[in-house]
């Protein structure tokens, strides 16, 4: 079983995917998290991905599809929630060939651009456990420390204002067409991603049931 969460950067895909994966016993696969780990470990994948990521551009499709294909091969017969993948029409086609099953359930979290900008510029993340914080809406870190694991809380380099505009542009140009792709396959549910995380989660559960 595959669930895909679509939406602009900062739409809340990570928060919702983590919670849903925990409740369904699925694996949460965030291609962004996977790439950030590769960058931090300075692997070949990380070296390739870093320049794209820091400028807000997409990592090439063939690189991402190779990573996802390997992940699916290593984790057969498990439920997966994709967060941040597919991000282009080619990736959606690539996923179809990798899975060779009926279309996945796809939920788009729709959030207005001005809210995305606010959310991303105030977002912080724990470098050890990945917990998300928000300097406006909370939860707030304690100083620069994570209240869950004590790790250092930092601002992602691509959450700085110069890069946010580019990421939004890339989203509208390259990722919004993925919605059309799944709409044509009748497997897309669009939900309002604004407001409180619990309310969005309730909408998400209604959409996938
Ligand atoms: P995210 O954490 O999902 O916002 O991803 C952070 C960055 O990682 C993106 O801005 C891209 O540079 C890269 N990235 C993550 N997922 C993908 C993907 N499916 N295709 C291409 N690039 C990706």
PDB file of C-alpha atoms and ligand atoms in Angstrom:
ATOM      1  CA  UNK A   1       0.000   0.000   0.000  1.00  0.00           C
ATOM      2  CA  UNK A   2       1.391   3.371  -1.042  1.00  0.00           C
ATOM      3  CA  UNK A   3       0.229   6.817   0.098  1.00  0.00           C
ATOM      4  CA  UNK A   4       1.684   9.952  -1.432  1.00  0.00           C
ATOM      5  CA  UNK A   5       1.490  13.355   0.250  1.00  0.00           C
ATOM      6  CA  UNK A   6       1.800  16.184  -2.243  1.00  0.00           C
ATOM      7  CA  UNK A   7       2.019  19.880  -1.478  1.00  0.00           C
ATOM      8  CA  UNK A   8       4.310  22.884  -1.521  1.00  0.00           C
ATOM      9  CA  UNK A   9       7.376  22.964   0.707  1.00  0.00           C
ATOM     10  CA  UNK A  10       6.120  23.871   4.180  1.00  0.00           C
ATOM     11  CA  UNK A  11       2.596  22.591   3.499  1.00  0.00           C
ATOM     12  CA  UNK A  12       2.945  20.218   6.466  1.00  0.00           C
ATOM     13  CA  UNK A  13       3.698  16.988   4.585  1.00  0.00           C
ATOM     14  CA  UNK A  14       6.461  15.935   7.001  1.00  0.00           C
ATOM     15  CA  UNK A  15       4.410  16.489  10.154  1.00  0.00           C
ATOM     16  CA  UNK A  16       1.359  14.678   8.760  1.00  0.00           C
ATOM     17  CA  UNK A  17       3.360  11.856   7.166  1.00  0.00           C
ATOM     18  CA  UNK A  18       5.204  11.099  10.435  1.00  0.00           C
ATOM     19  CA  UNK A  19       1.958  10.874  12.388  1.00  0.00           C
ATOM     20  CA  UNK A  20       0.136   8.819   9.762  1.00  0.00           C
ATOM     21  CA  UNK A  21       3.074   6.413   9.347  1.00  0.00           C
ATOM     22  CA  UNK A  22       3.167   5.910  13.132  1.00  0.00           C
ATOM     23  CA  UNK A  23      -0.546   5.155  13.293  1.00  0.00           C
ATOM     24  CA  UNK A  24      -0.707   2.877  10.245  1.00  0.00           C
ATOM     25  CA  UNK A  25       2.637   1.150  10.898  1.00  0.00           C
ATOM     26  CA  UNK A  26       3.912   2.318   7.515  1.00  0.00           C
ATOM     27  CA  UNK A  27       7.394   3.565   6.637  1.00  0.00           C
ATOM     28  CA  UNK A  28       7.667   7.323   6.154  1.00  0.00           C
ATOM     29  CA  UNK A  29       9.976   8.048   3.238  1.00  0.00           C
ATOM     30  CA  UNK A  30      10.959  11.693   2.928  1.00  0.00           C
ATOM     31  CA  UNK A  31      13.312  12.065  -0.026  1.00  0.00           C
ATOM     32  CA  UNK A  32      14.376  15.452   1.397  1.00  0.00           C
ATOM     33  CA  UNK A  33      15.390  13.855   4.749  1.00  0.00           C
ATOM     34  CA  UNK A  34      17.190  11.080   2.937  1.00  0.00           C
ATOM     35  CA  UNK A  35      19.136  13.590   0.832  1.00  0.00           C
ATOM     36  CA  UNK A  36      19.974  15.743   3.879  1.00  0.00           C
ATOM     37  CA  UNK A  37      21.389  12.656   5.623  1.00  0.00           C
ATOM     38  CA  UNK A  38      23.463  11.918   2.516  1.00  0.00           C
ATOM     39  CA  UNK A  39      24.753  15.519   2.508  1.00  0.00           C
ATOM     40  CA  UNK A  40      25.620  15.321   6.233  1.00  0.00           C
ATOM     41  CA  UNK A  41      27.494  12.032   5.691  1.00  0.00           C
ATOM     42  CA  UNK A  42      29.210  13.460   2.584  1.00  0.00           C
ATOM     43  CA  UNK A  43      28.342  10.411   0.456  1.00  0.00           C
ATOM     44  CA  UNK A  44      28.483  10.509  -3.370  1.00  0.00           C
ATOM     45  CA  UNK A  45      24.690  11.034  -3.375  1.00  0.00           C
ATOM     46  CA  UNK A  46      25.070  13.901  -0.902  1.00  0.00           C
ATOM     47  CA  UNK A  47      27.817  15.539  -2.953  1.00  0.00           C
ATOM     48  CA  UNK A  48      25.641  15.359  -6.089  1.00  0.00           C
ATOM     49  CA  UNK A  49      22.498  16.621  -4.342  1.00  0.00           C
ATOM     50  CA  UNK A  50      23.907  19.452  -2.239  1.00  0.00           C
ATOM     51  CA  UNK A  51      24.315  22.171  -4.881  1.00  0.00           C
ATOM     52  CA  UNK A  52      20.748  21.633  -6.129  1.00  0.00           C
ATOM     53  CA  UNK A  53      19.299  21.628  -2.617  1.00  0.00           C
ATOM     54  CA  UNK A  54      20.976  24.748  -1.346  1.00  0.00           C
ATOM     55  CA  UNK A  55      19.771  26.749  -4.346  1.00  0.00           C
ATOM     56  CA  UNK A  56      16.195  25.435  -4.050  1.00  0.00           C
ATOM     57  CA  UNK A  57      16.357  23.437  -7.300  1.00  0.00           C
ATOM     58  CA  UNK A  58      15.251  19.837  -7.757  1.00  0.00           C
ATOM     59  CA  UNK A  59      17.808  17.044  -7.716  1.00  0.00           C
ATOM     60  CA  UNK A  60      17.751  15.316 -11.162  1.00  0.00           C
ATOM     61  CA  UNK A  61      14.985  12.757 -11.681  1.00  0.00           C
ATOM     62  CA  UNK A  62      17.362   9.869 -12.441  1.00  0.00           C
ATOM     63  CA  UNK A  63      19.177  10.376  -9.122  1.00  0.00           C
ATOM     64  CA  UNK A  64      15.920  10.412  -7.136  1.00  0.00           C
ATOM     65  CA  UNK A  65      14.411   7.477  -9.006  1.00  0.00           C
ATOM     66  CA  UNK A  66      17.529   5.383  -8.342  1.00  0.00           C
ATOM     67  CA  UNK A  67      17.239   6.151  -4.605  1.00  0.00           C
ATOM     68  CA  UNK A  68      13.513   5.314  -4.474  1.00  0.00           C
ATOM     69  CA  UNK A  69      13.938   2.187  -6.552  1.00  0.00           C
ATOM     70  CA  UNK A  70      16.644   0.915  -4.181  1.00  0.00           C
ATOM     71  CA  UNK A  71      14.457   1.737  -1.181  1.00  0.00           C
ATOM     72  CA  UNK A  72      11.474  -0.187  -2.598  1.00  0.00           C
ATOM     73  CA  UNK A  73      13.702  -3.164  -3.465  1.00  0.00           C
ATOM     74  CA  UNK A  74      15.084  -3.186   0.099  1.00  0.00           C
ATOM     75  CA  UNK A  75      11.596  -2.842   1.674  1.00  0.00           C
ATOM     76  CA  UNK A  76       9.249  -5.127  -0.254  1.00  0.00           C
ATOM     77  CA  UNK A  77       5.656  -5.643   0.914  1.00  0.00           C
ATOM     78  CA  UNK A  78       5.542  -2.738   3.346  1.00  0.00           C
ATOM     79  CA  UNK A  79       3.228   0.255   3.420  1.00  0.00           C
ATOM     80  CA  UNK A  80       5.049   3.444   2.465  1.00  0.00           C
ATOM     81  CA  UNK A  81       4.091   7.094   2.848  1.00  0.00           C
ATOM     82  CA  UNK A  82       6.025   9.212   0.365  1.00  0.00           C
ATOM     83  CA  UNK A  83       6.697  12.766   1.450  1.00  0.00           C
ATOM     84  CA  UNK A  84       8.280  15.036  -1.165  1.00  0.00           C
ATOM     85  CA  UNK A  85       8.191  12.425  -3.923  1.00  0.00           C
ATOM     86  CA  UNK A  86       7.206  12.387  -6.764  1.00  0.00           C
ATOM     87  CA  UNK A  87       7.989  15.997  -7.536  1.00  0.00           C
ATOM     88  CA  UNK A  88       7.915  15.904 -11.344  1.00  0.00           C
ATOM     89  CA  UNK A  89       5.845  14.211 -14.036  1.00  0.00           C
ATOM     90  CA  UNK A  90       8.865  12.004 -14.874  1.00  0.00           C
ATOM     91  CA  UNK A  91       9.185  10.893 -11.256  1.00  0.00           C
ATOM     92  CA  UNK A  92       5.479   9.970 -11.182  1.00  0.00           C
ATOM     93  CA  UNK A  93       5.956   7.901 -14.352  1.00  0.00           C
ATOM     94  CA  UNK A  94       9.104   6.363 -12.860  1.00  0.00           C
ATOM     95  CA  UNK A  95       7.240   5.395  -9.689  1.00  0.00           C
ATOM     96  CA  UNK A  96       4.561   3.718 -11.805  1.00  0.00           C
ATOM     97  CA  UNK A  97       7.190   1.488 -13.443  1.00  0.00           C
ATOM     98  CA  UNK A  98       8.885   0.752 -10.112  1.00  0.00           C
ATOM     99  CA  UNK A  99       5.637  -0.285  -8.385  1.00  0.00           C
ATOM    100  CA  UNK A 100       3.781  -1.932 -11.260  1.00  0.00           C
ATOM    101  CA  UNK A 101       0.617  -1.949  -9.128  1.00  0.00           C
ATOM    102  CA  UNK A 102      -2.646  -0.030  -9.110  1.00  0.00           C
ATOM    103  CA  UNK A 103      -2.302   3.754  -8.601  1.00  0.00           C
ATOM    104  CA  UNK A 104      -1.413   4.896  -5.072  1.00  0.00           C
ATOM    105  CA  UNK A 105      -3.631   7.045  -2.846  1.00  0.00           C
ATOM    106  CA  UNK A 106      -2.510  10.622  -3.317  1.00  0.00           C
ATOM    107  CA  UNK A 107      -3.425  13.470  -0.976  1.00  0.00           C
ATOM    108  CA  UNK A 108      -2.527  17.047  -1.778  1.00  0.00           C
ATOM    109  CA  UNK A 109      -2.198  19.438   1.183  1.00  0.00           C
ATOM    110  CA  UNK A 110      -3.201  22.797  -0.248  1.00  0.00           C
ATOM    111  CA  UNK A 111      -1.775  25.897   1.424  1.00  0.00           C
ATOM    112  CA  UNK A 112      -1.624  29.472   0.084  1.00  0.00           C
ATOM    113  CA  UNK A 113       1.813  30.759  -0.958  1.00  0.00           C
ATOM    114  CA  UNK A 114       1.858  33.506   1.692  1.00  0.00           C
ATOM    115  CA  UNK A 115       1.293  30.891   4.429  1.00  0.00           C
ATOM    116  CA  UNK A 116       4.051  28.712   2.965  1.00  0.00           C
ATOM    117  CA  UNK A 117       6.489  31.646   3.138  1.00  0.00           C
ATOM    118  CA  UNK A 118       5.533  32.346   6.765  1.00  0.00           C
ATOM    119  CA  UNK A 119       5.798  28.685   7.769  1.00  0.00           C
ATOM    120  CA  UNK A 120       9.141  28.052   6.059  1.00  0.00           C
ATOM    121  CA  UNK A 121      10.868  31.176   7.315  1.00  0.00           C
ATOM    122  CA  UNK A 122       9.847  30.424  10.908  1.00  0.00           C
ATOM    123  CA  UNK A 123      10.555  26.653  10.714  1.00  0.00           C
ATOM    124  CA  UNK A 124      13.409  25.119  12.704  1.00  0.00           C
ATOM    125  CA  UNK A 125      14.459  21.472  12.938  1.00  0.00           C
ATOM    126  CA  UNK A 126      16.362  19.276  15.397  1.00  0.00           C
ATOM    127  CA  UNK A 127      19.555  18.035  13.767  1.00  0.00           C
ATOM    128  CA  UNK A 128      19.455  14.777  15.760  1.00  0.00           C
ATOM    129  CA  UNK A 129      15.834  13.540  15.825  1.00  0.00           C
ATOM    130  CA  UNK A 130      14.316  15.683  13.047  1.00  0.00           C
ATOM    131  CA  UNK A 131      11.587  17.152  15.281  1.00  0.00           C
ATOM    132  CA  UNK A 132      10.042  20.227  13.686  1.00  0.00           C
ATOM    133  CA  UNK A 133       9.622  23.528  15.532  1.00  0.00           C
ATOM    134  CA  UNK A 134       8.030  26.810  14.524  1.00  0.00           C
ATOM    135  CA  UNK A 135       9.114  30.141  15.932  1.00  0.00           C
ATOM    136  CA  UNK A 136       5.644  31.678  15.333  1.00  0.00           C
ATOM    137  CA  UNK A 137       3.070  28.933  15.864  1.00  0.00           C
ATOM    138  CA  UNK A 138       5.158  26.601  18.058  1.00  0.00           C
ATOM    139  CA  UNK A 139       6.237  24.244  19.332  1.00  0.00           C
ATOM    140  CA  UNK A 140       9.206  26.373  20.375  1.00  0.00           C
ATOM    141  CA  UNK A 141      12.625  24.891  21.128  1.00  0.00           C
ATOM    142  CA  UNK A 142      14.265  25.571  24.499  1.00  0.00           C
ATOM    143  CA  UNK A 143      16.883  28.098  23.416  1.00  0.00           C
ATOM    144  CA  UNK A 144      18.505  26.199  20.549  1.00  0.00           C
ATOM    145  CA  UNK A 145      17.850  22.767  22.093  1.00  0.00           C
ATOM    146  CA  UNK A 146      15.276  20.122  21.206  1.00  0.00           C
ATOM    147  CA  UNK A 147      12.968  19.350  24.136  1.00  0.00           C
ATOM    148  CA  UNK A 148      12.633  15.722  22.986  1.00  0.00           C
ATOM    149  CA  UNK A 149      16.271  14.625  22.534  1.00  0.00           C
ATOM    150  CA  UNK A 150      18.437  17.617  23.538  1.00  0.00           C
ATOM    151  CA  UNK A 151      19.834  17.910  19.969  1.00  0.00           C
ATOM    152  CA  UNK A 152      20.716  21.261  18.414  1.00  0.00           C
ATOM    153  CA  UNK A 153      17.820  23.031  16.715  1.00  0.00           C
ATOM    154  CA  UNK A 154      18.776  24.863  13.505  1.00  0.00           C
ATOM    155  CA  UNK A 155      17.342  26.572  10.438  1.00  0.00           C
ATOM    156  CA  UNK A 156      17.708  24.564   7.206  1.00  0.00           C
ATOM    157  CA  UNK A 157      19.864  26.428   4.695  1.00  0.00           C
ATOM    158  CA  UNK A 158      17.051  26.195   2.125  1.00  0.00           C
ATOM    159  CA  UNK A 159      14.531  27.738   4.577  1.00  0.00           C
ATOM    160  CA  UNK A 160      16.276  31.122   4.282  1.00  0.00           C
ATOM    161  CA  UNK A 161      14.175  33.726   2.508  1.00  0.00           C
ATOM    162  CA  UNK A 162      16.361  33.913  -0.648  1.00  0.00           C
ATOM    163  CA  UNK A 163      15.808  30.194  -1.338  1.00  0.00           C
ATOM    164  CA  UNK A 164      12.135  29.990  -0.342  1.00  0.00           C
ATOM    165  CA  UNK A 165      11.032  32.022  -3.387  1.00  0.00           C
ATOM    166  CA  UNK A 166      12.936  29.697  -5.720  1.00  0.00           C
ATOM    167  CA  UNK A 167      11.462  26.579  -4.084  1.00  0.00           C
ATOM    168  CA  UNK A 168       7.942  27.940  -4.512  1.00  0.00           C
ATOM    169  CA  UNK A 169       8.633  28.744  -8.162  1.00  0.00           C
ATOM    170  CA  UNK A 170       9.969  25.218  -8.720  1.00  0.00           C
ATOM    171  CA  UNK A 171       6.894  23.800  -6.953  1.00  0.00           C
ATOM    172  CA  UNK A 172       4.443  25.658  -9.210  1.00  0.00           C
ATOM    173  CA  UNK A 173       6.369  24.889 -12.395  1.00  0.00           C
ATOM    174  CA  UNK A 174       7.423  21.283 -11.832  1.00  0.00           C
ATOM    175  CA  UNK A 175       5.421  19.716  -9.004  1.00  0.00           C
ATOM    176  CA  UNK A 176       1.929  21.170  -9.480  1.00  0.00           C
ATOM    177  CA  UNK A 177       1.596  19.142 -12.764  1.00  0.00           C
ATOM    178  CA  UNK A 178       1.984  15.965 -10.680  1.00  0.00           C
ATOM    179  CA  UNK A 179      -1.429  16.788  -9.168  1.00  0.00           C
ATOM    180  CA  UNK A 180      -2.933  16.818 -12.661  1.00  0.00           C
ATOM    181  CA  UNK A 181      -1.243  13.517 -13.406  1.00  0.00           C
ATOM    182  CA  UNK A 182      -2.887  11.797 -10.416  1.00  0.00           C
ATOM    183  CA  UNK A 183      -6.206  13.632 -10.884  1.00  0.00           C
ATOM    184  CA  UNK A 184      -6.459  12.026 -14.338  1.00  0.00           C
ATOM    185  CA  UNK A 185      -5.908   8.633 -12.720  1.00  0.00           C
ATOM    186  CA  UNK A 186      -8.757   9.396 -10.251  1.00  0.00           C
ATOM    187  CA  UNK A 187      -6.570   8.801  -7.223  1.00  0.00           C
ATOM    188  CA  UNK A 188      -6.096  12.389  -6.003  1.00  0.00           C
ATOM    189  CA  UNK A 189      -7.750  13.932  -2.943  1.00  0.00           C
ATOM    190  CA  UNK A 190      -7.083  17.613  -2.274  1.00  0.00           C
ATOM    191  CA  UNK A 191      -7.504  18.855   1.280  1.00  0.00           C
ATOM    192  CA  UNK A 192      -7.133  22.205   2.980  1.00  0.00           C
ATOM    193  CA  UNK A 193      -3.675  22.162   4.600  1.00  0.00           C
ATOM    194  CA  UNK A 194      -4.167  25.403   6.521  1.00  0.00           C
ATOM    195  CA  UNK A 195      -4.851  25.706  10.236  1.00  0.00           C
ATOM    196  CA  UNK A 196      -4.043  23.503  13.166  1.00  0.00           C
ATOM    197  CA  UNK A 197      -2.063  20.253  12.554  1.00  0.00           C
ATOM    198  CA  UNK A 198      -4.733  18.158  14.331  1.00  0.00           C
ATOM    199  CA  UNK A 199      -7.465  19.566  12.083  1.00  0.00           C
ATOM    200  CA  UNK A 200      -5.387  18.855   8.971  1.00  0.00           C
ATOM    201  CA  UNK A 201      -4.756  15.317  10.228  1.00  0.00           C
ATOM    202  CA  UNK A 202      -8.508  14.753  10.640  1.00  0.00           C
ATOM    203  CA  UNK A 203      -9.030  15.908   7.029  1.00  0.00           C
ATOM    204  CA  UNK A 204      -6.238  13.602   5.881  1.00  0.00           C
ATOM    205  CA  UNK A 205      -7.783  10.583   7.608  1.00  0.00           C
ATOM    206  CA  UNK A 206     -11.159  11.355   6.032  1.00  0.00           C
ATOM    207  CA  UNK A 207      -9.482  11.602   2.613  1.00  0.00           C
ATOM    208  CA  UNK A 208      -7.723   8.246   2.752  1.00  0.00           C
ATOM    209  CA  UNK A 209     -10.669   6.286   4.168  1.00  0.00           C
TER     210      UNK A 209
HETATM  211  P1  LIG B   1      12.120  18.754   1.144  1.00  0.00           P
HETATM  212  O1  LIG B   1      12.704  18.431   2.471  1.00  0.00           O
HETATM  213  O2  LIG B   1      11.143  17.728   0.664  1.00  0.00           O
HETATM  214  O3  LIG B   1      11.585  20.159   1.054  1.00  0.00           O
HETATM  215  O4  LIG B   1      13.350  18.672   0.088  1.00  0.00           O
HETATM  216  C1  LIG B   1      14.468  19.508   0.215  1.00  0.00           C
HETATM  217  C2  LIG B   1      15.211  19.550  -1.126  1.00  0.00           C
HETATM  218  O5  LIG B   1      15.655  18.229  -1.469  1.00  0.00           O
HETATM  219  C3  LIG B   1      14.379  20.002  -2.318  1.00  0.00           C
HETATM  220  O6  LIG B   1      14.301  21.417  -2.425  1.00  0.00           O
HETATM  221  C4  LIG B   1      15.163  19.368  -3.473  1.00  0.00           C
HETATM  222  O7  LIG B   1      16.357  20.075  -3.738  1.00  0.00           O
HETATM  223  C5  LIG B   1      15.552  18.018  -2.882  1.00  0.00           C
HETATM  224  N1  LIG B   1      14.516  16.992  -3.124  1.00  0.00           N
HETATM  225  C6  LIG B   1      13.772  16.325  -2.189  1.00  0.00           C
HETATM  226  N2  LIG B   1      12.934  15.462  -2.756  1.00  0.00           N
HETATM  227  C7  LIG B   1      13.138  15.570  -4.100  1.00  0.00           C
HETATM  228  C8  LIG B   1      12.560  14.962  -5.241  1.00  0.00           C
HETATM  229  N3  LIG B   1      11.578  14.046  -5.139  1.00  0.00           N
HETATM  230  N4  LIG B   1      13.018  15.343  -6.459  1.00  0.00           N
HETATM  231  C9  LIG B   1      14.007  16.237  -6.598  1.00  0.00           C
HETATM  232  N5  LIG B   1      14.579  16.867  -5.578  1.00  0.00           N
HETATM  233  C10 LIG B   1      14.165  16.546  -4.323  1.00  0.00           C
END
